[in-house]
mmCIF file of C-alpha atoms and ligand atoms in Angstrom:
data_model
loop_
_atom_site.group_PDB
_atom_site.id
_atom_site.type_symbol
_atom_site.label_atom_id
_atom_site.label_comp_id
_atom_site.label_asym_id
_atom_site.label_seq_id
_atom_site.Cartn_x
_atom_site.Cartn_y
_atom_site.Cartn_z
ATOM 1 C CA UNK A 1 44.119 -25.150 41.825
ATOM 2 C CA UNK A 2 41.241 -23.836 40.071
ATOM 3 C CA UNK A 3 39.328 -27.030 39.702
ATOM 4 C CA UNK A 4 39.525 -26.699 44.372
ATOM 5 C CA UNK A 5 38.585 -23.254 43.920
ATOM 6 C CA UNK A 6 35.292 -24.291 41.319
ATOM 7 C CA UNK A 7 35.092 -27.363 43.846
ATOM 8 C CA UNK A 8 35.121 -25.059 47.316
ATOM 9 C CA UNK A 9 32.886 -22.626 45.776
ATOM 10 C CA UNK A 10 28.896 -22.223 46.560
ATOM 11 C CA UNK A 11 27.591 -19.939 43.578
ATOM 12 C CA UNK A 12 30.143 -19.986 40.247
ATOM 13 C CA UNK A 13 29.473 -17.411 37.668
ATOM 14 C CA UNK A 14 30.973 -17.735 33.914
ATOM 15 C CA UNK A 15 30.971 -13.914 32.652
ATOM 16 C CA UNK A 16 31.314 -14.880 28.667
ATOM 17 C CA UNK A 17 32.642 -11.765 25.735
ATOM 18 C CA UNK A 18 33.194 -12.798 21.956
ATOM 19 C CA UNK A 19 36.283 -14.251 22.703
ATOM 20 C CA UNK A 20 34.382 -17.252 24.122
ATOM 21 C CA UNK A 21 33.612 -17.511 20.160
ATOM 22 C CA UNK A 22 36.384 -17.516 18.594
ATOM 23 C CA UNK A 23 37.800 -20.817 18.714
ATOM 24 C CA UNK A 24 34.495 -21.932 17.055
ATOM 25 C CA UNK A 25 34.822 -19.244 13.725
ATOM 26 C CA UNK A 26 32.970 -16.100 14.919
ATOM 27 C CA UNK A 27 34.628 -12.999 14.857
ATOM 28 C CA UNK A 28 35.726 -10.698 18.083
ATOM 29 C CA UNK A 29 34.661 -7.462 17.683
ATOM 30 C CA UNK A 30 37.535 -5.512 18.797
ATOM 31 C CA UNK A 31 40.967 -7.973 18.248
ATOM 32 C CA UNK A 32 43.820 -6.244 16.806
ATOM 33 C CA UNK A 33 43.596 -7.906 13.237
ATOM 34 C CA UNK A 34 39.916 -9.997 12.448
ATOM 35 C CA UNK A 35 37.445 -7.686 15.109
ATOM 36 C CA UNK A 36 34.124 -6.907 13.314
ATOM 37 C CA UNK A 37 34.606 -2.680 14.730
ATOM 38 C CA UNK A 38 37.702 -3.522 13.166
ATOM 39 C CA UNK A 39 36.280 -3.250 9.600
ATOM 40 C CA UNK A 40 33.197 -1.512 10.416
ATOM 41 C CA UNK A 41 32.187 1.440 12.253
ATOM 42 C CA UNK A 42 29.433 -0.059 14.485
ATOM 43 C CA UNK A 43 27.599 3.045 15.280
ATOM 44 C CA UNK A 44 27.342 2.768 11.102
ATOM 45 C CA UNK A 45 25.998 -0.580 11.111
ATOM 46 C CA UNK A 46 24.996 -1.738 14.390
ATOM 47 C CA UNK A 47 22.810 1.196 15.935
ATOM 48 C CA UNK A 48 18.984 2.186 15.695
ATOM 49 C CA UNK A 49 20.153 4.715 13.257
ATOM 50 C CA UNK A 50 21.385 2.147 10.949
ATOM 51 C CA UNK A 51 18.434 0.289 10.723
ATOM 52 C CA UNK A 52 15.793 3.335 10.384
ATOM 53 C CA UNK A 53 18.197 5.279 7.431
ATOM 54 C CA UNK A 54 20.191 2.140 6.237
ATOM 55 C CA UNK A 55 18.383 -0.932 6.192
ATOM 56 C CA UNK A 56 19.872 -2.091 3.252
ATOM 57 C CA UNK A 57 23.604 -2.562 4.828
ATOM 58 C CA UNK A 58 22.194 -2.877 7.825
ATOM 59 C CA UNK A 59 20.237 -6.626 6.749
ATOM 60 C CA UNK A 60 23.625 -7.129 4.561
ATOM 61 C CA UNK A 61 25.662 -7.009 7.723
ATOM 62 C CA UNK A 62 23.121 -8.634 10.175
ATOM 63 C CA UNK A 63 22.238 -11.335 7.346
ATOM 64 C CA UNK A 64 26.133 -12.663 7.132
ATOM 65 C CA UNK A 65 26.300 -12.688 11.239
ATOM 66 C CA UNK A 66 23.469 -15.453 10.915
ATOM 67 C CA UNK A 67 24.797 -17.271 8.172
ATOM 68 C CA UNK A 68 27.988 -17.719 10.664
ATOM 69 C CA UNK A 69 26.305 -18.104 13.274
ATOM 70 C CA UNK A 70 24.318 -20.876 11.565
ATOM 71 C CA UNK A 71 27.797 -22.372 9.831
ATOM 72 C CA UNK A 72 29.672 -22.541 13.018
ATOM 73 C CA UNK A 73 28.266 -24.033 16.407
ATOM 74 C CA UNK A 74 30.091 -23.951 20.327
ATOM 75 C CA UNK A 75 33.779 -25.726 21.112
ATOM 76 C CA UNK A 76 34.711 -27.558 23.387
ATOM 77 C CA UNK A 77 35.284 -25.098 26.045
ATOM 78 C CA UNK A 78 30.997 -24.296 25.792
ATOM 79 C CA UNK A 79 30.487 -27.988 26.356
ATOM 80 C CA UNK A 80 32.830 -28.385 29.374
ATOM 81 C CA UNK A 81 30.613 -24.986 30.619
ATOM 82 C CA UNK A 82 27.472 -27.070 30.435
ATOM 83 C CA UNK A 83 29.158 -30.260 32.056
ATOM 84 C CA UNK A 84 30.093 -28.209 35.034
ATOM 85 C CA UNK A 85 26.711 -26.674 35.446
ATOM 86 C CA UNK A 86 24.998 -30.324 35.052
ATOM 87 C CA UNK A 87 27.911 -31.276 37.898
ATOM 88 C CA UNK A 88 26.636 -27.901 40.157
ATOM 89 C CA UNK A 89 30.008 -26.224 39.301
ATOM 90 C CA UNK A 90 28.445 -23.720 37.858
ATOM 91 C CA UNK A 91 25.305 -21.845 38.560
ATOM 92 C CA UNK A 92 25.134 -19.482 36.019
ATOM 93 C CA UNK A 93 26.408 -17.748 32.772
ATOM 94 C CA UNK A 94 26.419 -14.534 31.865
ATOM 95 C CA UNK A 95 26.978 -13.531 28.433
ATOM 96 C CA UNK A 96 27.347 -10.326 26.589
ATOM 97 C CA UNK A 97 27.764 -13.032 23.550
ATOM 98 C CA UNK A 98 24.170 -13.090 20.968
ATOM 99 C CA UNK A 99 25.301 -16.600 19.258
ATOM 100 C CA UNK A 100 23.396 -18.733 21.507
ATOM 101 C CA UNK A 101 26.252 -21.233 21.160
ATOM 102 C CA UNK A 102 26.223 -21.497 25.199
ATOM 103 C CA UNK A 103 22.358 -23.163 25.217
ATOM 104 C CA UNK A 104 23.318 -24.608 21.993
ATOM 105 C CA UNK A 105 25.722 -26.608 23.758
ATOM 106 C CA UNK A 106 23.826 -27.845 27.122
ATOM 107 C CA UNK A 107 23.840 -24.766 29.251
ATOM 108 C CA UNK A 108 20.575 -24.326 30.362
ATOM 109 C CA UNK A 109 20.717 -20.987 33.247
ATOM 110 C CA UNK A 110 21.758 -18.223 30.376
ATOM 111 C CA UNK A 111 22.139 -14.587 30.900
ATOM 112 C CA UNK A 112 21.946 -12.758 27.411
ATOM 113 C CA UNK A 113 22.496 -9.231 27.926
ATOM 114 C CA UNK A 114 22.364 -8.215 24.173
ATOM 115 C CA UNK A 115 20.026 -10.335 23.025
ATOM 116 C CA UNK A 116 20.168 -13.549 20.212
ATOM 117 C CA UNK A 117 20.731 -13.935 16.861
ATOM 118 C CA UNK A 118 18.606 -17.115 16.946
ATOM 119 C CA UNK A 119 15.462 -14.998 16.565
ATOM 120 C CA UNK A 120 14.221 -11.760 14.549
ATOM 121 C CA UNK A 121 11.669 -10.002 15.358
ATOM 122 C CA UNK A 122 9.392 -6.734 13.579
ATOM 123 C CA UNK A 123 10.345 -3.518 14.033
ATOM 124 C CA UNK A 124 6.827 -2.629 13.829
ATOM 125 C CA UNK A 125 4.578 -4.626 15.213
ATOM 126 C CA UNK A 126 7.091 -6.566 17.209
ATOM 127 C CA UNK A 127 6.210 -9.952 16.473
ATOM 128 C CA UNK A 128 9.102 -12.841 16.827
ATOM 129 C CA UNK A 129 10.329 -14.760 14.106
ATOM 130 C CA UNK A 130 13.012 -17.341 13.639
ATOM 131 C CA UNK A 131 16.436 -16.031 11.968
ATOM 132 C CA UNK A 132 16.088 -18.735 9.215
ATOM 133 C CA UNK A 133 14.000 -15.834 7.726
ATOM 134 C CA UNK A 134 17.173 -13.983 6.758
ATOM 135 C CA UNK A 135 18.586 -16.925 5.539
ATOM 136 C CA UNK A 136 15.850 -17.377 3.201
ATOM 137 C CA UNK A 137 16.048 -13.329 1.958
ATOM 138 C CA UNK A 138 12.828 -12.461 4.026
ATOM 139 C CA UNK A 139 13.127 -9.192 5.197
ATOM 140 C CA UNK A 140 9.662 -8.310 6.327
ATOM 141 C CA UNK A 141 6.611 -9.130 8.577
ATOM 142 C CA UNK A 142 3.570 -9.953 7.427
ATOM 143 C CA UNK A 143 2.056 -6.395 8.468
ATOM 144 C CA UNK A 144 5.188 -5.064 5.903
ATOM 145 C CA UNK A 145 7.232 -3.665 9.011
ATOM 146 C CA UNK A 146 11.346 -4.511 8.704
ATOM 147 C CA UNK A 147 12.413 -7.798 10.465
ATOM 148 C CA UNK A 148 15.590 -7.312 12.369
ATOM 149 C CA UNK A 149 17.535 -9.430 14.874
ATOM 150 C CA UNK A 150 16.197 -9.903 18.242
ATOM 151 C CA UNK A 151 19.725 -8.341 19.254
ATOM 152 C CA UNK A 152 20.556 -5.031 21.056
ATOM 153 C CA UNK A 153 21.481 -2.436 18.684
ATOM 154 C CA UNK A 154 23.557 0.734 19.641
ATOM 155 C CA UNK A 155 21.496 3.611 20.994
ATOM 156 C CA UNK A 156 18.237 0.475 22.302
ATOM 157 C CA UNK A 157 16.692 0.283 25.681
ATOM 158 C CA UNK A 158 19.038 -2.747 27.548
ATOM 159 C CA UNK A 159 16.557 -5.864 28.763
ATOM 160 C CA UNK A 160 16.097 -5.041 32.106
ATOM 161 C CA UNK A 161 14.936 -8.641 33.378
ATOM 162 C CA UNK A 162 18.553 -10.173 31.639
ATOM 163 C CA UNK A 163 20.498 -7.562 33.791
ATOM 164 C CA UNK A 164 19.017 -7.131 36.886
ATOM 165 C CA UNK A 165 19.405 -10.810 36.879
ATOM 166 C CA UNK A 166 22.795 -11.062 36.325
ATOM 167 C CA UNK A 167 23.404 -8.375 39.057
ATOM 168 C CA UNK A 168 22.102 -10.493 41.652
ATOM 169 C CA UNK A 169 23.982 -13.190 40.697
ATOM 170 C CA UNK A 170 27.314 -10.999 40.801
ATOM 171 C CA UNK A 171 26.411 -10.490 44.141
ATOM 172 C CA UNK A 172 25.591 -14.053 45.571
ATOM 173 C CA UNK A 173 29.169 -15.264 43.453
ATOM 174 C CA UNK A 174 31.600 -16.551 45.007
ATOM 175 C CA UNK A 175 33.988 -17.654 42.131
ATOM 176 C CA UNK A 176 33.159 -15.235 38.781
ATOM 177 C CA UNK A 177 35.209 -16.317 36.151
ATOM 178 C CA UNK A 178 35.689 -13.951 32.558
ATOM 179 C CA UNK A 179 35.964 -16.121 29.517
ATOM 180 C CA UNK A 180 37.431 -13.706 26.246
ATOM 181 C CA UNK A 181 35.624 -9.639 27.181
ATOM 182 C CA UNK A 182 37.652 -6.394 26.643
ATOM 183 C CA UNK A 183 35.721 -5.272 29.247
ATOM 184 C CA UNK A 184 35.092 -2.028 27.571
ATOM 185 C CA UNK A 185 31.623 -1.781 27.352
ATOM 186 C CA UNK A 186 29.210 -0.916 30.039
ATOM 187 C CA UNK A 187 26.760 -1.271 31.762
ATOM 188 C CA UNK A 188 28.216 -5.270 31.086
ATOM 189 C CA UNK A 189 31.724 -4.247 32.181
ATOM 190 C CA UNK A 190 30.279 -3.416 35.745
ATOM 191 C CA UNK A 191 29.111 -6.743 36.938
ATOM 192 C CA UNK A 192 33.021 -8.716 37.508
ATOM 193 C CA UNK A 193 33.299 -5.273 39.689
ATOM 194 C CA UNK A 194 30.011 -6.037 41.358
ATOM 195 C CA UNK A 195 30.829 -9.656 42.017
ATOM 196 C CA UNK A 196 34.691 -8.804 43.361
ATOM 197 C CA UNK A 197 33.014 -5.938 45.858
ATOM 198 C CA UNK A 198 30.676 -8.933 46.579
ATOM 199 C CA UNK A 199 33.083 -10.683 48.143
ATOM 200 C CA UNK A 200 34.000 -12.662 44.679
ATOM 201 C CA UNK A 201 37.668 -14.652 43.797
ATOM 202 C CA UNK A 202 37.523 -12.925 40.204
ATOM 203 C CA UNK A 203 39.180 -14.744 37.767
ATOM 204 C CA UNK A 204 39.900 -13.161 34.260
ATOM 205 C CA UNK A 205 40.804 -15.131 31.070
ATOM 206 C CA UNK A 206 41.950 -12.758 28.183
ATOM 207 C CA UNK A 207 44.205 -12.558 25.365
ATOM 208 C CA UNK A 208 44.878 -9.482 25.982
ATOM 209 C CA UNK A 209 44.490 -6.757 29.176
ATOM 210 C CA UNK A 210 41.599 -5.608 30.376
ATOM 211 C CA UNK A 211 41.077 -2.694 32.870
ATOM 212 C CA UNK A 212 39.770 -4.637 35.146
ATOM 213 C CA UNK A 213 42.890 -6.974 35.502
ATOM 214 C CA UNK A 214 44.183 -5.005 38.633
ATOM 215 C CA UNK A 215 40.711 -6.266 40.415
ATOM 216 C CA UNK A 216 41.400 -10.002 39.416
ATOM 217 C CA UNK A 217 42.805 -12.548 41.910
ATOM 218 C CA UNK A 218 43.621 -14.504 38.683
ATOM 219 C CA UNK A 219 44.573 -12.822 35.332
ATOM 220 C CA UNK A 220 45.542 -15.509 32.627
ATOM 221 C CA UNK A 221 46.357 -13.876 28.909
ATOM 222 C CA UNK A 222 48.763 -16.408 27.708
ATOM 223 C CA UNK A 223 46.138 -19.526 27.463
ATOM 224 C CA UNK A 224 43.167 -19.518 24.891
ATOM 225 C CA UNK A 225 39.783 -20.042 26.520
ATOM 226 C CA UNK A 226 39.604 -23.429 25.171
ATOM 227 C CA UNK A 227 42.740 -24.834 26.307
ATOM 228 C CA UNK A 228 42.193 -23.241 29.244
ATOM 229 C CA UNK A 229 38.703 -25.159 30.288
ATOM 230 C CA UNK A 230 40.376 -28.154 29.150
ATOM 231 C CA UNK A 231 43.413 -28.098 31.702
ATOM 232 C CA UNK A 232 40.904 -27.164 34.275
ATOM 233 C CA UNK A 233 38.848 -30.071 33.312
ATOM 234 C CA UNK A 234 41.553 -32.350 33.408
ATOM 235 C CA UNK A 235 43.233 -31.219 36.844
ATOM 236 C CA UNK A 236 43.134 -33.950 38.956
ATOM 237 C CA UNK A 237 42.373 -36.904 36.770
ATOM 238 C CA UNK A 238 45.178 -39.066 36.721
HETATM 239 N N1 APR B 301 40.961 -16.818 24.187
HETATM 240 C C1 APR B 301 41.084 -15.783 25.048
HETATM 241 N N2 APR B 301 40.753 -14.500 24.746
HETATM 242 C C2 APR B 301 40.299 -14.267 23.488
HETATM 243 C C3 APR B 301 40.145 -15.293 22.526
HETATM 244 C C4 APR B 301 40.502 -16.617 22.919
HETATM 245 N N3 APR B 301 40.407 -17.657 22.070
HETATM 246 N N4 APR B 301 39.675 -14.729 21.370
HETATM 247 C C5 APR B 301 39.541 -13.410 21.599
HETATM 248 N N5 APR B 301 39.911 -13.136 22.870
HETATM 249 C C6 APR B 301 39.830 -11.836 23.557
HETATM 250 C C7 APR B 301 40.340 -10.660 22.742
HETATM 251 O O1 APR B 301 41.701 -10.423 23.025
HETATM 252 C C8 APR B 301 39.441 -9.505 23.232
HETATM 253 O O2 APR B 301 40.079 -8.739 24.237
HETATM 254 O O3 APR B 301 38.445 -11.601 23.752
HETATM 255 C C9 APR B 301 38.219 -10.195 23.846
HETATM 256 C C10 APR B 301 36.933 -9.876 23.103
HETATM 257 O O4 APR B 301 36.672 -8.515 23.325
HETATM 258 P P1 APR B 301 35.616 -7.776 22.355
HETATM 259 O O5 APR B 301 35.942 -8.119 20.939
HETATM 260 O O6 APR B 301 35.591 -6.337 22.779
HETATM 261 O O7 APR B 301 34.222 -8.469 22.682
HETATM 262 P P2 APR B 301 33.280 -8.190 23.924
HETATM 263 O O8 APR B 301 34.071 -7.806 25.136
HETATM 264 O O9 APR B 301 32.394 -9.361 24.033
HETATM 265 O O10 APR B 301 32.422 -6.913 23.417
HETATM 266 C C11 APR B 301 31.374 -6.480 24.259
HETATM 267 O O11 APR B 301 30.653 -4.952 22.542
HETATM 268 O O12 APR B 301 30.014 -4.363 20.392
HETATM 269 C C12 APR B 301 29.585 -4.786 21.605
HETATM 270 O O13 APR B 301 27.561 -5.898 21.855
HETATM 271 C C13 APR B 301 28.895 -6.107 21.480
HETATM 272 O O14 APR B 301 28.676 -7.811 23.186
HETATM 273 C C14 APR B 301 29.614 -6.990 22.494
HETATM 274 C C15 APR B 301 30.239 -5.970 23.423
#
């Protein structure tokens, strides 16, 4: 049934939280038992503050998200995401998610509303530098200003351009599907809303509730992400 409804549907939009990334290694942030705000306090470790009075945990913590992020790579459910947008299933993604795995597997229209991993850049003098800098224990720009990751850290300015984007295309969706968000953090946790008062079938796939379920046409919490883009995949082959 979902396959007709991707099928029927004129503008598709994949809203994507950490739980996209688990099934490929990367930690959830906020999952009962392995969630990263589960073992640290994030406005600690992943704030401004952090990186102008603790830069030393702060790279420590930040270093070992791009060494994962490096080890691991997308799953199967990120490639069937890029098949359907190379079939016009899907027009765009959305994703509060900084691993990059989703253009790392095919997908080429990419919303990132907190930024990338992939790239640093100087707290300074701003200038952009790959995160295989961290890997290689380089901390600092050539004008001696810290590097840091090109990601949004609590208490930062939200890019603009990356939401108003995604706004509009809440509003032009027809089918807006959740892949694996609590839902809990905003301004993100707005745009399902904005695409269901749009007019939107919302579909939400979660382990666990969200407050947004009562808006959903479709809650599933019982099927992982992945196996869930497989079954769709499959519907309808023989
Ligand atoms: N299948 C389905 N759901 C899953 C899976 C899976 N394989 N793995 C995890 N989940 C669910 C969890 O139950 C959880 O509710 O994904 C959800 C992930 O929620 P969060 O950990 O809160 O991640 P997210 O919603 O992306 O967080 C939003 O918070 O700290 C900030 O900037 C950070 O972008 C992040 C934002």
């Amino acid at each position: 049934m979902i396959k007709d409804w991707l099928q029927e549907s004129n503008y598709t939009v994949i809203f994507t939280g950490a739980g996209m990334s688990t099934e490929s290694g990367l930690p959830d942030f906020r999952s009962a038992n392995k969630g990263l705000w589960k073992q640290h306090d994030p406005s600690k470790i992943a704030s401004i503050d952090a990186l102008n009075n603790n830069v030393d945990t702060f790279i420590d913590f930040y270093r070992e998200r791009v060494l994962k992020v490096k080890e691991y790579g997308p799953h199967q459910g990120h490639y069937i995401l890029a098949e359907w947008e190379q079939q016009g299933l899907v027009h765009s993604i959305i994703t509060q998610n900084v691993d990059g795995f989703h253009q790392e597997s095919g997908s080429k229209i990419v919303h990132e509303l907190h930024g990338t991993l992939q790239k640093l850049h100087c707290q300074s003098c701003g200038k952009e530098y790959s995160s295989g800098e961290y890997v290689d224990n380089e901390y600092h720009c050539d004008c001696g200003g810290v590097l840091r990751p090109s990601i949004i850290l609590f208490g930062e300015m939200l890019p603009q351009e990356a939401f108003q984007t995604a706004f509009q295309d809440a509003e032009k969706a027809d089918l807006f599907i959740v892949l694996g968000s609590s839902l809990t953090v905003s301004p993100a946790n707005q745009i399902p809303l904005i695409a269901k008062e749009s007019g939107a079938r919302l579909i939400i796939v979660n382990q666990e509730p969200t407050p947004y379920d009562q808006y959903a046409d479709m809650t599933i919490h019982d099927q992982k992400i992945g196996v869930f883009l497989q079954a769709v995949a499959n519907e309808g082959k023989g």
